[in-house]
Coordinates of C-alpha atoms and ligand atoms in Angstrom, one line a residue:
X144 CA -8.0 -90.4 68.1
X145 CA -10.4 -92.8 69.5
X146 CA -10.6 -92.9 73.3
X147 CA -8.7 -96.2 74.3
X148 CA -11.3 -98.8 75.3
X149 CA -10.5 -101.9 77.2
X150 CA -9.8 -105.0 75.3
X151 CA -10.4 -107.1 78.8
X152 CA -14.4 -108.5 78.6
X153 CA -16.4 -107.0 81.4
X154 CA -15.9 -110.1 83.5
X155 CA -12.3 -110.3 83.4
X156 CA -12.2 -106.6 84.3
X157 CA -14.7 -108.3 87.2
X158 CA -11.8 -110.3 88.7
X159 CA -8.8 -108.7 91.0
X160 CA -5.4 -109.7 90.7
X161 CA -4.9 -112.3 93.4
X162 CA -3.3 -110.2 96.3
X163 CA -0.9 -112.9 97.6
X164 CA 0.3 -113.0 94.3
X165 CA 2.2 -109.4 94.9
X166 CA 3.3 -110.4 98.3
X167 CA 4.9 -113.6 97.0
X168 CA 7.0 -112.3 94.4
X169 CA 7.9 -109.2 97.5
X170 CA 8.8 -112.6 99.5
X171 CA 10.8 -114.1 96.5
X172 CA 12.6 -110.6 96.5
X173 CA 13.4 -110.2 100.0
X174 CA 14.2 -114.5 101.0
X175 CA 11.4 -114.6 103.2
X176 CA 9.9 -117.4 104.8
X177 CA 6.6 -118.6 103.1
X178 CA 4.1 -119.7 105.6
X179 CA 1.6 -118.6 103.7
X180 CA 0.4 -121.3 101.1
X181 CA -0.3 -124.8 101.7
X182 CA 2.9 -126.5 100.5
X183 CA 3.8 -130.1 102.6
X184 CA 7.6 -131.3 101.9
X185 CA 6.9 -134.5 101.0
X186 CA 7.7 -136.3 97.4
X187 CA 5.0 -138.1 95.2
X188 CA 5.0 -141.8 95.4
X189 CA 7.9 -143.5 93.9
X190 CA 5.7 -145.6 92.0
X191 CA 3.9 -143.0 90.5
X192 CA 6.8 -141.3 89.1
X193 CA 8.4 -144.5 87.9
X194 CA 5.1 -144.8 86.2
X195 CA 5.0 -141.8 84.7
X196 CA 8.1 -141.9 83.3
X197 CA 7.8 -144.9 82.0
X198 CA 4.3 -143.7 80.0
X199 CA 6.6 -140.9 78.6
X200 CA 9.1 -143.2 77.8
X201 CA 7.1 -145.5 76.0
X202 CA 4.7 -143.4 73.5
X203 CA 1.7 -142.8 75.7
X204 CA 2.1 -139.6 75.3
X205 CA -1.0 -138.7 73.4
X206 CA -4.6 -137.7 74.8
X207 CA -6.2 -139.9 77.1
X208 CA -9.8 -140.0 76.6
X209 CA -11.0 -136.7 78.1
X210 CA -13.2 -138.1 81.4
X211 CA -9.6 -139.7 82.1
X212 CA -8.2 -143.5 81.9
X213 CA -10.3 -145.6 83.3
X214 CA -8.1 -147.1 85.4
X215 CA -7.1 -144.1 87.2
X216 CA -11.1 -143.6 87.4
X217 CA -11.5 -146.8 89.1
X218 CA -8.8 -145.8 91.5
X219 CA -11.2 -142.8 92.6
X220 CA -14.1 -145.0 93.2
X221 CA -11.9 -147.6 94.7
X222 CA -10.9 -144.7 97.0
X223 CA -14.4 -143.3 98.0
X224 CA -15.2 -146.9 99.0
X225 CA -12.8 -147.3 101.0
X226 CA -12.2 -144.2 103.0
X227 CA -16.1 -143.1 103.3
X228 CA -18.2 -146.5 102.2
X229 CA -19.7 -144.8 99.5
X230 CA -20.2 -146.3 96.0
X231 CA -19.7 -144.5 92.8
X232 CA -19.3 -146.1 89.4
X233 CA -16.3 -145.1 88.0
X234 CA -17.4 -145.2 84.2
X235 CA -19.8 -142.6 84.2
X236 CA -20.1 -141.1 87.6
X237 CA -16.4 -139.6 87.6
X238 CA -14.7 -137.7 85.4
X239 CA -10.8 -136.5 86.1
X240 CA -10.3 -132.9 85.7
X241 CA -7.0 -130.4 86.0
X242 CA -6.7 -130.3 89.3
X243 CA -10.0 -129.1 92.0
X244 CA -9.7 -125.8 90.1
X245 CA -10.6 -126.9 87.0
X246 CA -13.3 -129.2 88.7
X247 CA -14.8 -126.3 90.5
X248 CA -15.3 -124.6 87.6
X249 CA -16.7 -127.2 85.5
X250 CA -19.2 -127.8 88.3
X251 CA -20.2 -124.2 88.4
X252 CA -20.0 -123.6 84.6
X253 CA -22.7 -127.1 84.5
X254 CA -25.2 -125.5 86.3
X255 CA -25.2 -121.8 86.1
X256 CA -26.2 -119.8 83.4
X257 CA -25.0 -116.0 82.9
X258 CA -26.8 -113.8 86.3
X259 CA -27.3 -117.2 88.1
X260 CA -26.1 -116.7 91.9
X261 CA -24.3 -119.2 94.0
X262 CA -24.1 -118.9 97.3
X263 CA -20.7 -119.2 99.1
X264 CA -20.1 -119.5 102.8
X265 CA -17.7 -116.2 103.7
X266 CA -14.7 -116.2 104.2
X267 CA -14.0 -118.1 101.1
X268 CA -10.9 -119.9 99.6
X269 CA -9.9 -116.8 97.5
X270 CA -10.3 -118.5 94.1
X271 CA -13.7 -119.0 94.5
X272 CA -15.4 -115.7 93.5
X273 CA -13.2 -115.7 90.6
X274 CA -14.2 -118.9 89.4
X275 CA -17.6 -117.7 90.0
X276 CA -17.6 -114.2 87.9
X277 CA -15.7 -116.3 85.2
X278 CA -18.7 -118.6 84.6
X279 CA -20.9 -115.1 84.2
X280 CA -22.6 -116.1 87.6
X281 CA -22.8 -114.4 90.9
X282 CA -21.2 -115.1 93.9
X283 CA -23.7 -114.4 97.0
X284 CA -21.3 -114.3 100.7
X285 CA -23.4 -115.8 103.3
X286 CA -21.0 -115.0 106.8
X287 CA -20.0 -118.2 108.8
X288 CA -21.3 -117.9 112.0
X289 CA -18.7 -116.4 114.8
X290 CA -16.9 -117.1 116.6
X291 CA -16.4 -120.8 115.7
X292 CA -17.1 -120.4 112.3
X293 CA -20.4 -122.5 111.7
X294 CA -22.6 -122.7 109.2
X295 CA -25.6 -120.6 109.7
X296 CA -28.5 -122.2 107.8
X297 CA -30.8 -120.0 108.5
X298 CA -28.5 -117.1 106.8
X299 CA -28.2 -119.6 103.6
X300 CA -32.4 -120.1 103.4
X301 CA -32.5 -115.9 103.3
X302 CA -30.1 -115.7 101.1
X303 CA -31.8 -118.0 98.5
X304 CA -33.5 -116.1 95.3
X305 CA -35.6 -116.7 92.0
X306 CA -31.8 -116.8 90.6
X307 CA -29.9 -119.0 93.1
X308 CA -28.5 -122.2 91.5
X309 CA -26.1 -123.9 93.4
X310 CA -24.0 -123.6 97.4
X311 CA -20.3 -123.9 97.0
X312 CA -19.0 -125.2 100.2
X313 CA -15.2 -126.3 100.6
X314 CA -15.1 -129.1 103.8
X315 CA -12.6 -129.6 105.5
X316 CA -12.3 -125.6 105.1
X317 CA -9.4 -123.0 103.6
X318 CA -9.4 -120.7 105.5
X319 CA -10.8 -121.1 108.9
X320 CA -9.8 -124.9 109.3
X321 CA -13.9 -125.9 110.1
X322 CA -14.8 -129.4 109.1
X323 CA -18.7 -129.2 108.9
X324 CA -20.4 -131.6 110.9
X325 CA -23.3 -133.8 110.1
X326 CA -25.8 -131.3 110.9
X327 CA -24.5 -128.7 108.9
X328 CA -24.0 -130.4 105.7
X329 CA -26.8 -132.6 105.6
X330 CA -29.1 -129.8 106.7
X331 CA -27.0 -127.7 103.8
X332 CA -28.5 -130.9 101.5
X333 CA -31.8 -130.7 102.3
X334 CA -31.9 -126.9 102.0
X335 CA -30.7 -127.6 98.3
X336 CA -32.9 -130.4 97.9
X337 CA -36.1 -128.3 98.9
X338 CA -34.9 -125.6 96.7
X339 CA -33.7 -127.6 93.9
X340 CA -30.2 -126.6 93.9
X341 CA -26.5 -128.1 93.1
X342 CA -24.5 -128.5 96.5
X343 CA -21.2 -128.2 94.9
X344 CA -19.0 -129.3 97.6
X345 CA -14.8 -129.1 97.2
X346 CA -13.1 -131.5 99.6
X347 CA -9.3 -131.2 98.4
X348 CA -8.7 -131.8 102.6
X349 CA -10.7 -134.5 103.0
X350 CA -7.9 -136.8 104.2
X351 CA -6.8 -134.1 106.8
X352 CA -9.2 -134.2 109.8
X353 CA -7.8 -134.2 113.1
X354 CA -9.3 -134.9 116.5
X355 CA -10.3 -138.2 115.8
X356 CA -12.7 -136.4 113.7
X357 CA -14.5 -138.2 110.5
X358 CA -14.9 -135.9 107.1
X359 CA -18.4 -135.2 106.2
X360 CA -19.7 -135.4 102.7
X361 CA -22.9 -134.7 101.2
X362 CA -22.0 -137.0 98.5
X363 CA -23.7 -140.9 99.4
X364 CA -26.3 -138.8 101.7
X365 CA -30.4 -139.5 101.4
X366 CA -31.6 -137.0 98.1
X367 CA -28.2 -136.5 96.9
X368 CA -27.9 -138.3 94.1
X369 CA -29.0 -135.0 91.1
X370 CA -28.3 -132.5 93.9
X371 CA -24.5 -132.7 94.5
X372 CA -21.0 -132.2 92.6
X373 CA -18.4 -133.7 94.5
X374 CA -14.9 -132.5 93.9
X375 CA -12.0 -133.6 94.7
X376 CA -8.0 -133.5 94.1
X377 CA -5.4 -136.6 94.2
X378 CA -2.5 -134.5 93.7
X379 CA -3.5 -132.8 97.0
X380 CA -4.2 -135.9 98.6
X381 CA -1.0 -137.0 97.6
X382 CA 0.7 -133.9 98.3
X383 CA 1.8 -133.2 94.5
X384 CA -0.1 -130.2 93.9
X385 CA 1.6 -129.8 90.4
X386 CA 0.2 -132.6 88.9
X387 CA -2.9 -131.0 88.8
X388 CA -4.9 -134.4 89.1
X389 CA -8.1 -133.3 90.2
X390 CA -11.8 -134.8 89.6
X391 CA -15.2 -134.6 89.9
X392 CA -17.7 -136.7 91.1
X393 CA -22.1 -136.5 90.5
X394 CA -24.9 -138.5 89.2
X395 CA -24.4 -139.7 85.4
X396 CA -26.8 -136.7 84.7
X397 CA -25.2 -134.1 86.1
X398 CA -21.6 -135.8 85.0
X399 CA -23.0 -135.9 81.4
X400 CA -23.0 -132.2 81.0
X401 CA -20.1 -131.0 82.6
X402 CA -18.0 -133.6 80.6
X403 CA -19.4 -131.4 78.1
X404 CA -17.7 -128.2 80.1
X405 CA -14.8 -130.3 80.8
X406 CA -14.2 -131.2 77.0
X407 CA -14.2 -126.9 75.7
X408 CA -12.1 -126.4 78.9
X409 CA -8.8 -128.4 79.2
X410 CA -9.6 -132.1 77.5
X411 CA -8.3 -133.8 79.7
X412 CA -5.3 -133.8 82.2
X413 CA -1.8 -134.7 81.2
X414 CA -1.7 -138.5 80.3
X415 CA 1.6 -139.7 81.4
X416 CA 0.7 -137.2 84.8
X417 CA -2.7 -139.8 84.7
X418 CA -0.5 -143.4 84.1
X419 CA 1.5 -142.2 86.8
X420 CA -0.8 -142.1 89.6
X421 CA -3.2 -145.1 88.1
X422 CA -0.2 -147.2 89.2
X423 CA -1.2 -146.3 92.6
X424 CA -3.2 -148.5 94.9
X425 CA -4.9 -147.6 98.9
X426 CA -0.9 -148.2 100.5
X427 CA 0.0 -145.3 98.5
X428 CA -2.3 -143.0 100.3
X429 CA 0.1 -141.8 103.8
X430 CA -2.1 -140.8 106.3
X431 CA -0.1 -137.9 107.6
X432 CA -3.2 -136.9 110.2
X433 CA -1.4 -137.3 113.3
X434 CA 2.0 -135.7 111.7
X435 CA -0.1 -132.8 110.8
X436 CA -2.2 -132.7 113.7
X437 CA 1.2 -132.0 115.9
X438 CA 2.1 -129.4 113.2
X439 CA -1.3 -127.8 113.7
X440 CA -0.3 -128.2 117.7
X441 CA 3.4 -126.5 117.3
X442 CA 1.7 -123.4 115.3
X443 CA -1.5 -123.0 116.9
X444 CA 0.5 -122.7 120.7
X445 CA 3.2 -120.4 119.1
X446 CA 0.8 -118.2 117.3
X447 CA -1.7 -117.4 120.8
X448 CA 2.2 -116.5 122.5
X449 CA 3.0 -114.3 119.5
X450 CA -0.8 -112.8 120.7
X451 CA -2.7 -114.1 118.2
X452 CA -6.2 -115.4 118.5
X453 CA -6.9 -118.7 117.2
X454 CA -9.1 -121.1 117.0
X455 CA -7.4 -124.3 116.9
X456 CA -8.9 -126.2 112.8
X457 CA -10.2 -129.4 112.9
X458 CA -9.3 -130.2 109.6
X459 CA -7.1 -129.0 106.6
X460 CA -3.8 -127.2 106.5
X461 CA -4.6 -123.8 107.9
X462 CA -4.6 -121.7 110.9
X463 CA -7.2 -118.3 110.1
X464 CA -5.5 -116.4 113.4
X465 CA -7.0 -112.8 115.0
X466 CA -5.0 -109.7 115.0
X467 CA -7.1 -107.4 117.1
X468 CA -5.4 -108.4 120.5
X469 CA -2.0 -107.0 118.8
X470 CA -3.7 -104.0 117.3
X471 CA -2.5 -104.5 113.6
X472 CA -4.5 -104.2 110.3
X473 CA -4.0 -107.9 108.9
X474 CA -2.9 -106.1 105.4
X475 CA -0.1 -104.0 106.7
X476 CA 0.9 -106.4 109.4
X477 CA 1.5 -109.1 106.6
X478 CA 3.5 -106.2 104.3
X479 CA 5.8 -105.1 107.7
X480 CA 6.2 -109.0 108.1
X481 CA 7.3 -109.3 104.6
X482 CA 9.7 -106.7 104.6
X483 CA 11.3 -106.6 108.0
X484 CA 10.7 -109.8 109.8
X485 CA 11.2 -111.8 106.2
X486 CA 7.9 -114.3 106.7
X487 CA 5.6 -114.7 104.1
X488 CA 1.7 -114.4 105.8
X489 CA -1.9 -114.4 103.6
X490 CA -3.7 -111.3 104.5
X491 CA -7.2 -112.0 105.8
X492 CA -8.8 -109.0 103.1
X493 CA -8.2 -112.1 100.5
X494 CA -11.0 -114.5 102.0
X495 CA -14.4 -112.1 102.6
X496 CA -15.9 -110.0 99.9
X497 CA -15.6 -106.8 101.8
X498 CA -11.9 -106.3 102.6
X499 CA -12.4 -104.3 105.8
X500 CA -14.0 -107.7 107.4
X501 CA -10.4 -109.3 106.6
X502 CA -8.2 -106.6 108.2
X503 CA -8.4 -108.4 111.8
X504 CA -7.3 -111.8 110.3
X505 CA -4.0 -113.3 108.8
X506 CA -3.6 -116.6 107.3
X507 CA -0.1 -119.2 107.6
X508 CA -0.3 -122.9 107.2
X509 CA 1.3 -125.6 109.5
X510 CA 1.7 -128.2 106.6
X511 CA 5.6 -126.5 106.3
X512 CA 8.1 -128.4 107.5
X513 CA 9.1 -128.2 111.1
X514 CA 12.5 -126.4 110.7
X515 CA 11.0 -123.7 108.2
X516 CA 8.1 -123.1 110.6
X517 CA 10.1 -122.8 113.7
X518 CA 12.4 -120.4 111.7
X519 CA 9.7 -118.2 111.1
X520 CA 7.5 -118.0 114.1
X521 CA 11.3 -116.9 115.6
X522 CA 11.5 -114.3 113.1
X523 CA 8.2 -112.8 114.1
X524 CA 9.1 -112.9 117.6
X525 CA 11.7 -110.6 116.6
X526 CA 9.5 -108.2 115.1
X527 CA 6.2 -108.7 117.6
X528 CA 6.4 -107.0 120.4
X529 CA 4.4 -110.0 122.5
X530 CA 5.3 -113.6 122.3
X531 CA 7.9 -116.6 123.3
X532 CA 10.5 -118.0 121.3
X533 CA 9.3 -121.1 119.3
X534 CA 12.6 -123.1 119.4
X535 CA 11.5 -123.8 122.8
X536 CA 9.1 -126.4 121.9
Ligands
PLP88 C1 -10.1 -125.2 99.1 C2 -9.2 -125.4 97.9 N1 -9.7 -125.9 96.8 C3 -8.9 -126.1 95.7 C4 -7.6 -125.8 95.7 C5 -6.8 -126.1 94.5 O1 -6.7 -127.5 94.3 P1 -5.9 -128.1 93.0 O2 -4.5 -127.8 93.2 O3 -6.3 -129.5 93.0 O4 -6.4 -127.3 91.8 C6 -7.0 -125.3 96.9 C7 -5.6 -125.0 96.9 O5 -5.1 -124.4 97.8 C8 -7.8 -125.1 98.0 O6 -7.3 -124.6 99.1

C-alpha cells in the first residue's frame, strides 16, 4: 500500500487551527462567560433591516455587480468625507468586499506574488498570518516597541528585503488597543513610499478612539495615492459583524486589480445584506466612544485589582493585560479560567509568531455589555487569588 500522503496543499498544512476556536467551543461546553471576542450588544439599524427585508421581499435577490451597488459605495465615500475630510470617488476608488477579511486578503493577494514578504507589526490580529500564508506570501513580525507598544520604524526599515512588498498595519489596534499617531503612520508612509511598497492598512476600529483622540490614516496623506490599501468594515462600524459588509479603499490602479482578486474570491457580498445598509445615511452611525470609553474604564480598573498589568487602549475594543505580576502562563491561566472560574479569555500565544512571547499576556474585550462583564471579572475574583470585587463599581 502506498504511504498516505496529505491531500492538504503545503500552505494550508502552513496555517494552525485558530486556538480560540478550541477554547470557545470548551466555553460553549462549560456556560462560560465570553470576554474574549469583540462582540457589542447592540442591534443593526432599524432602517437597515427594514431595508433588507424589503430587497428580499421584492426580487433583488440576485448579484449586485461585484465592486458593490453604487449607492452603498457612495455611502463609503460619503463617510470618509465626513468623519476624516478625505475624498475618494466612489465609482472606482472603492470596492465592497465580504467583510475586512475578505478585504485584507484581496489587498494582500493584489500585490504579492508567491515568496513576497509583508511585514506585520507583532503582536498581530491572529488572522493575519493566515491570510498572509494563504496568498503564498510571507509574513515578516517586526516587534512593537515596549512597553507602550509603538511603532519602531527603525525595526520596519531593517526588516525590509529584495522580497518585501507591502506593511500590514491594523489602526486603531487588536490586540494592544494603540492607535498610531501621526508620526508613526506617516513616517510608516514614507518608509513605503521610499521603498516602493503597499501600506495595507485595516482600520475596522476607526470609529472607536477614546481620549479625545483623532484616528490616523495613511489614506488622504502626501504620496499616498499608489502606495496604500485602505480597508475597512461597516458591519463593524455598525456593530453587525455578521453582515460581513466590508470594503476596500485605493487608487483606481491599485483598485483595478484587486477587483480582479475580489471577482475569483467571493463576487460580491450578499445583495439584499448591501440594500440594507445603502438605506443608511451619517445619523445612522452611533458614536458609542464615550459609552465604550467608560467600558474600557470599568475593565481596565478591575483588571490592575485582579493583578493584571495594563496599559489602558486608546482605541478599539480590547484590553492586551500582563500576567507576570500573578505568575501564570497566559495559555494555562485562560484553560483553568475556562474550566473552573467559567470566563472565556484569548490567550496572548495567539497574537506573536513565537508562542512563548504570548505566555505573559491574555486578551478580553470591554465592548460586552456591563452586566456580562461585571459577572465575569467576579468570577475571576473567585478564582484569582489577588483582586477586589467588581460589583463595587
Ligand atoms: C483587526 C481586525 N480586522 C478585521 C476583523 C474582521 O472584520 P470583518 O468582520 O469585517 O471581516 C477583525 C475582527 O475581529 C479585527 O479585529
Amino acid at each position: 500500500m502506498k504511504p498516505t500522503t496529505s491531500r492538504l496543499s503545503r500552505r494550508v498544512a502552513g496555517i494552525g487551527a485558530m486556538e480560540l476556536a478550541g477554547l470557545m467551543r470548551l466555553a460553549h461546553d462549560v456556560g462560560a462567560i465570553d470576554i474574549a471576542l469583540g462582540i457589542p450588544p447592540g442591534d443593526p439599524p432599524a432602517a437597515a433591516i427594514a431595508a433588507a427585508t424589503a430587497a428580499l421581499a421584492t426580487g433583488r435577490n440576485q448579484y449586485a455587480p461585484p465592486e458593490g451597488l453604487l449607492p452603498l459605495r457612495q455611502l463609503i465615500a460619503a463617510e470618509l468625507l465626513r468623519t476624516r475630510g478625505v475624498v475618494v470617488d466612489p465609482v472606482d476608488e472603492v470596492t465592497v468586499t465580504c467583510g475586512a477579511t475578505e478585504g485584507v486578503l484581496d489587498a494582500v493577494l493584489t500585490v504579492t506574488d508567491p515568496g513576497d514578504e509583508v511585514i506585520l507589526p507583532e503582536p498581530f490580529y491572529e488572522n493575519y498570518p493566515g491570510v498572509i500564508r494563504l496568498a503564498a506570501a510571507v509574513p515578516r513580525p517586526v516587534p512593537l516597541a515596549g512597553p507602550d507598544w509603538r511603532l519602531d520604524l527603525d525595526a520596519v526599515r531593517a526588516a525590509i528585503t529584495g522580497r518585501t512588498r507591502a506593511v500590514l498595519l491594523n489602526t486603531p489596534h487588536n490586540p494592544t488597543g494603540r492607535a498610531f499617531d501621526e508620526a508613526e503612520v506617516s513616517g510608516l508612509l514614507d518608509l513605503c513610499v521610499e521603498h516602493d511598497l503597499v501600506l495595507i492598512t485595516d482600520e475596522v476600529y476607526e470609529r472607536y478612539v477614546y481620549d479625545g483622540r483623532r484616528h490616523v490614516s495613511p489614506l488622504g496623506m502626501p504620496g499616498a495615492a499608489n502606495h496604500v490599501i485602505t480597508v475597512g468594515s461597516l458591519s463593524k462600524s455598525l456593530q453587525m459583524s455578521g453582515w460581513r459588509m466590508g470594503y476596500c479603499v485605493a487608487s483606481p490602479e491599485l483598485t483595478a486589480g484587486l477587483r480582479r482578486v475580489h471577482e475569483r474570491t467571493t463576487v460580491g457580498a450578499a445583495r439584499p445584506l448591501q440594500e440594507g445598509v445603502s438605506a443608511l445615511g451619517a445619523a445612522d452611525f452611533t458614536d458609542d466612544r464615550a459609552l465604550f470609553q467608560e467600558r474600557r474604564d470599568h475593565l481596565v480598573t478591575h483588571l490592575e485589582a485582579l493583578g493584571f498589568d495594563v496599559r489602558t487602549p486608546e482605541g478599539g475594543w480590547f484590553v492586551l493585560a500582563g500576567t507576570a505580576r500573578l505568575a501564570a502562563r497566559s495559555d494555562k491561566l485562560v484553560a483553568e479560567l475556562v474550566e473552573s472560574a467559567g470566563v472565556l479569555l484569548a490567550p496572548g500565544t495567539s497574537f506573536f509568531t513565537d508562542r512563548a512571547d504570548g505566555l505573559s499576556w491574555v486578551r478580553t474585550t470591554f465592548v460586552r455589555d456591563r452586566e456580562r462583564t461585571v459577572e465575569a471579572l467576579e468570577r475571576m475574583r473567585r478564582f484569582l487569588p489577588t483582586g477586589t470585587t467588581a460589583r463595587q463599581g
